[in-house]
């Protein structure tokens, strides 16, 4: 029994639909269900996407059973057309007959009648009746879930596992998932799962390889990281560290968080998952920000204003792409550009001062750099970017970096560095 | 032999990565590769996403072999950390030993040395050397593909099938895919497939439902669309229409293109897949553009400058978020804002004129709108946006629209409308 209790409850997600497989539409359900399962402590073993073909569907179901899953969630293939075959295939897979659910047929008929009364489209009554009946066919012994659109969902017991059959459209799937969780067949599965605890850390400026080495050192120092599930992911220039653990490993999880915070105090900017955008928004409260962007060309302004309510602290910015614009709109001395180049700490400084003055705020950030692919030199290669963040009462942070990657990496990363400079300046 | 020649060449895509499975990051590679396979005439049988665990990876590979695929493409798991195991598992699956590729080790070392020389980050040399060697281990008899980042790709023969091992980051995967297609092992697979011909059309301003109705009418008019594979996809505010066909259906494909062009001459802006960004860049040649953005807050500037060489025709822009900035930086009369509101055709006009004057160019675009979630009224709801595009010698295009969706939809769509206004004004 102890071994049984320690075994993870496992699930697989089977996404059906030729239009998903051929990338005509994007699968939103797999990632969404993945997060729900994680929260419930159910281990997702795989997501499989197959076309609307009975043989492929059945092969997918069998593969998941062979993998020892306790729960298979299928999405899609519940519609009224001939290529919507999920209910039939799942019935075969679980060895059950399809039988007409009379109450369900009446319910679907009522939904369709309501729809027909409000739509201007001329509907083919006979085709609708046939479709109606098809959608009311339920595997014997299964629980039918009320349709959100016209397709009912299903919970089908299949020996050692349960198959949860959900419709494809996310706005139908999501409420039906909530309903499914209240049904005894699903509650049985959930009761065997043990929800995981988790936290997320965020770093900026430490490469993943160095983080991997820190994790090994921390383990060597006696923190039992074997009991923690640690995943690191480089996303848009920052490293996200996700740590998941059982209640009994809470002490190790906290030791890891403390050890990482100590080793990487300069770069581990978020200990609780808070994003840089949210931190900067909080720090800017009561201030008035303006921007002077060259190579990032509006990306920092767009990022700052991505949050509702940004007008409280954001005055505006100048995208000073040409040297003329740097002089005319920000008051940068053309002689200074001549002497030091448009991409130089000196010009970055004058751009920031110009933005501060022109917009009448109390904080400004400037970015000027070489986004490439042309325009680099030995002294100032493509990716060389100069930054300055200043406050009206005197403080400032300046940086000059060579950012690796292509044009769009350099531009995106420039905006990100601007966010982090703001954080350092204000905190 | 005839039957053999008619058999579709089949492929499976195996996406590895706990961070994809747990929905920390979104899989971009599956859909992208799916489209490439379609163009090559290779039938994609399934996409499977599994965690970074050798047993799950191997089970996925075996499932695909059982499904009779000719090609398995794996993505991810080629990095320097301990959970990057794809090369090792694929070696085992194909019955090959992992051997050190000395030339590859040297190549990776050179890449890392270049990176170390330019980054301000303090790197752990020992950790990097170990990672370096791990990434240079190649299955015996496999072809190693040159790294785009630091991870080499692999083409591994495995009896009746070929395994193509690609890295996870899309900007590494995409160029490596192109390189893989030139290799003899992949050419053998391609030679057995029958490529589809294809074209792409782009529309802006016609809803998908209306397009579907046009397609039915065109079929009723005698174009045999049964022989064409037509997919429509709403992407970032535009409708993409992809038409795929065998050589023998070329006449039907061209009839369809002509019929759509005739029916939707006002909105079908691209008959050969050319993007709006590329068209606008061409049209701006010889001109000098400046921008005045409020709700889009730099997104149009960022989009214009996304293309290398944009400095040839882009002077700069003002992100005039506050009313004060509209007055101070663009010379908009505060009384006009008082009378008509900051979001009004009148203010949009003065913003465009101000941008034209301040930057000394010959073309300007202005955008002012209510991105929400707050700030809407009955008269001017959230999503109400005013635009004007003007040329110095007198021409102009103005629009006021209510853009549906949330804050980010409204902002993105505003920048897109700006692009299309520019196209109309200049063409």
PDB file of N, CA and C in Angstrom, chain B residues 77-88 98-100 105 108 127-138 152:
ATOM      1  N   UNK B  77      16.472  19.036 -26.383  1.00  0.00           N
ATOM      2  CA  UNK B  77      17.288  18.077 -25.645  1.00  0.00           C
ATOM      3  C   UNK B  77      18.717  17.964 -26.133  1.00  0.00           C
ATOM      4  N   UNK B  78      19.213  19.018 -26.810  1.00  0.00           N
ATOM      5  CA  UNK B  78      20.597  18.993 -27.301  1.00  0.00           C
ATOM      6  C   UNK B  78      21.498  19.939 -26.521  1.00  0.00           C
ATOM      7  N   UNK B  79      20.979  20.519 -25.471  1.00  0.00           N
ATOM      8  CA  UNK B  79      21.744  21.520 -24.723  1.00  0.00           C
ATOM      9  C   UNK B  79      22.848  20.907 -23.887  1.00  0.00           C
ATOM     10  N   UNK B  80      23.510  21.756 -23.098  1.00  0.00           N
ATOM     11  CA  UNK B  80      24.665  21.310 -22.326  1.00  0.00           C
ATOM     12  C   UNK B  80      24.317  20.657 -20.988  1.00  0.00           C
ATOM     13  N   UNK B  81      23.044  20.693 -20.576  1.00  0.00           N
ATOM     14  CA  UNK B  81      22.757  20.232 -19.211  1.00  0.00           C
ATOM     15  C   UNK B  81      22.409  18.746 -19.176  1.00  0.00           C
ATOM     16  N   UNK B  82      22.366  18.209 -17.951  1.00  0.00           N
ATOM     17  CA  UNK B  82      22.219  16.762 -17.764  1.00  0.00           C
ATOM     18  C   UNK B  82      20.883  16.235 -18.296  1.00  0.00           C
ATOM     19  N   UNK B  83      19.862  17.098 -18.362  1.00  0.00           N
ATOM     20  CA  UNK B  83      18.569  16.612 -18.853  1.00  0.00           C
ATOM     21  C   UNK B  83      18.462  16.702 -20.378  1.00  0.00           C
ATOM     22  N   UNK B  84      19.554  17.031 -21.045  1.00  0.00           N
ATOM     23  CA  UNK B  84      19.565  17.065 -22.504  1.00  0.00           C
ATOM     24  C   UNK B  84      20.127  15.746 -23.036  1.00  0.00           C
ATOM     25  N   UNK B  85      19.234  14.815 -23.375  1.00  0.00           N
ATOM     26  CA  UNK B  85      19.644  13.428 -23.585  1.00  0.00           C
ATOM     27  C   UNK B  85      19.295  12.887 -24.960  1.00  0.00           C
ATOM     28  N   UNK B  86      18.839  13.733 -25.857  1.00  0.00           N
ATOM     29  CA  UNK B  86      18.299  13.225 -27.114  1.00  0.00           C
ATOM     30  C   UNK B  86      19.327  12.428 -27.919  1.00  0.00           C
ATOM     31  N   UNK B  87      20.555  12.976 -28.050  1.00  0.00           N
ATOM     32  CA  UNK B  87      21.563  12.309 -28.880  1.00  0.00           C
ATOM     33  C   UNK B  87      21.822  10.890 -28.355  1.00  0.00           C
ATOM     34  N   UNK B  88      21.913  10.772 -27.041  1.00  0.00           N
ATOM     35  CA  UNK B  88      22.190   9.471 -26.425  1.00  0.00           C
ATOM     36  C   UNK B  88      21.042   8.481 -26.674  1.00  0.00           C
ATOM     37  N   UNK B  98      27.840   6.217 -29.206  1.00  0.00           N
ATOM     38  CA  UNK B  98      28.172   7.649 -29.229  1.00  0.00           C
ATOM     39  C   UNK B  98      29.686   7.796 -29.277  1.00  0.00           C
ATOM     40  N   UNK B  99      30.193   8.526 -30.233  1.00  0.00           N
ATOM     41  CA  UNK B  99      31.640   8.747 -30.318  1.00  0.00           C
ATOM     42  C   UNK B  99      31.925  10.247 -30.367  1.00  0.00           C
ATOM     43  N   UNK B 100      33.109  10.616 -29.882  1.00  0.00           N
ATOM     44  CA  UNK B 100      33.475  12.038 -29.870  1.00  0.00           C
ATOM     45  C   UNK B 100      33.830  12.480 -31.289  1.00  0.00           C
ATOM     46  N   UNK B 105      33.964  19.162 -31.684  1.00  0.00           N
ATOM     47  CA  UNK B 105      34.352  19.707 -30.379  1.00  0.00           C
ATOM     48  C   UNK B 105      35.135  21.013 -30.566  1.00  0.00           C
ATOM     49  N   UNK B 108      32.745  23.831 -31.599  1.00  0.00           N
ATOM     50  CA  UNK B 108      31.953  24.356 -30.478  1.00  0.00           C
ATOM     51  C   UNK B 108      32.835  25.184 -29.551  1.00  0.00           C
ATOM     52  N   UNK B 127      32.858  24.268 -16.262  1.00  0.00           N
ATOM     53  CA  UNK B 127      31.493  23.833 -16.609  1.00  0.00           C
ATOM     54  C   UNK B 127      31.292  23.916 -18.117  1.00  0.00           C
ATOM     55  N   UNK B 128      31.850  24.946 -18.728  1.00  0.00           N
ATOM     56  CA  UNK B 128      31.666  25.112 -20.166  1.00  0.00           C
ATOM     57  C   UNK B 128      32.409  24.053 -20.962  1.00  0.00           C
ATOM     58  N   UNK B 129      33.597  23.666 -20.486  1.00  0.00           N
ATOM     59  CA  UNK B 129      34.361  22.631 -21.192  1.00  0.00           C
ATOM     60  C   UNK B 129      33.630  21.292 -21.179  1.00  0.00           C
ATOM     61  N   UNK B 130      33.082  20.929 -20.020  1.00  0.00           N
ATOM     62  CA  UNK B 130      32.354  19.661 -19.903  1.00  0.00           C
ATOM     63  C   UNK B 130      31.133  19.667 -20.830  1.00  0.00           C
ATOM     64  N   UNK B 131      30.428  20.788 -20.846  1.00  0.00           N
ATOM     65  CA  UNK B 131      29.237  20.908 -21.693  1.00  0.00           C
ATOM     66  C   UNK B 131      29.625  20.795 -23.161  1.00  0.00           C
ATOM     67  N   UNK B 132      30.707  21.444 -23.496  1.00  0.00           N
ATOM     68  CA  UNK B 132      31.267  21.438 -24.839  1.00  0.00           C
ATOM     69  C   UNK B 132      31.478  20.005 -25.341  1.00  0.00           C
ATOM     70  N   UNK B 133      32.170  19.214 -24.515  1.00  0.00           N
ATOM     71  CA  UNK B 133      32.466  17.836 -24.921  1.00  0.00           C
ATOM     72  C   UNK B 133      31.178  17.032 -25.087  1.00  0.00           C
ATOM     73  N   UNK B 134      30.255  17.195 -24.158  1.00  0.00           N
ATOM     74  CA  UNK B 134      28.988  16.466 -24.232  1.00  0.00           C
ATOM     75  C   UNK B 134      28.270  16.745 -25.556  1.00  0.00           C
ATOM     76  N   UNK B 135      28.303  17.996 -25.974  1.00  0.00           N
ATOM     77  CA  UNK B 135      27.579  18.367 -27.198  1.00  0.00           C
ATOM     78  C   UNK B 135      28.279  17.881 -28.466  1.00  0.00           C
ATOM     79  N   UNK B 136      29.531  17.453 -28.351  1.00  0.00           N
ATOM     80  CA  UNK B 136      30.267  16.970 -29.521  1.00  0.00           C
ATOM     81  C   UNK B 136      30.209  15.443 -29.654  1.00  0.00           C
ATOM     82  N   UNK B 137      29.427  14.777 -28.806  1.00  0.00           N
ATOM     83  CA  UNK B 137      29.279  13.318 -28.895  1.00  0.00           C
ATOM     84  C   UNK B 137      28.213  12.994 -29.944  1.00  0.00           C
ATOM     85  N   UNK B 138      28.599  12.194 -30.930  1.00  0.00           N
ATOM     86  CA  UNK B 138      27.747  11.959 -32.101  1.00  0.00           C
ATOM     87  C   UNK B 138      27.574  10.448 -32.317  1.00  0.00           C
ATOM     88  N   UNK B 152      25.096  21.001 -32.090  1.00  0.00           N
ATOM     89  CA  UNK B 152      25.004  20.459 -33.449  1.00  0.00           C
ATOM     90  C   UNK B 152      23.736  19.632 -33.596  1.00  0.00           C
TER      91      UNK B 152
END
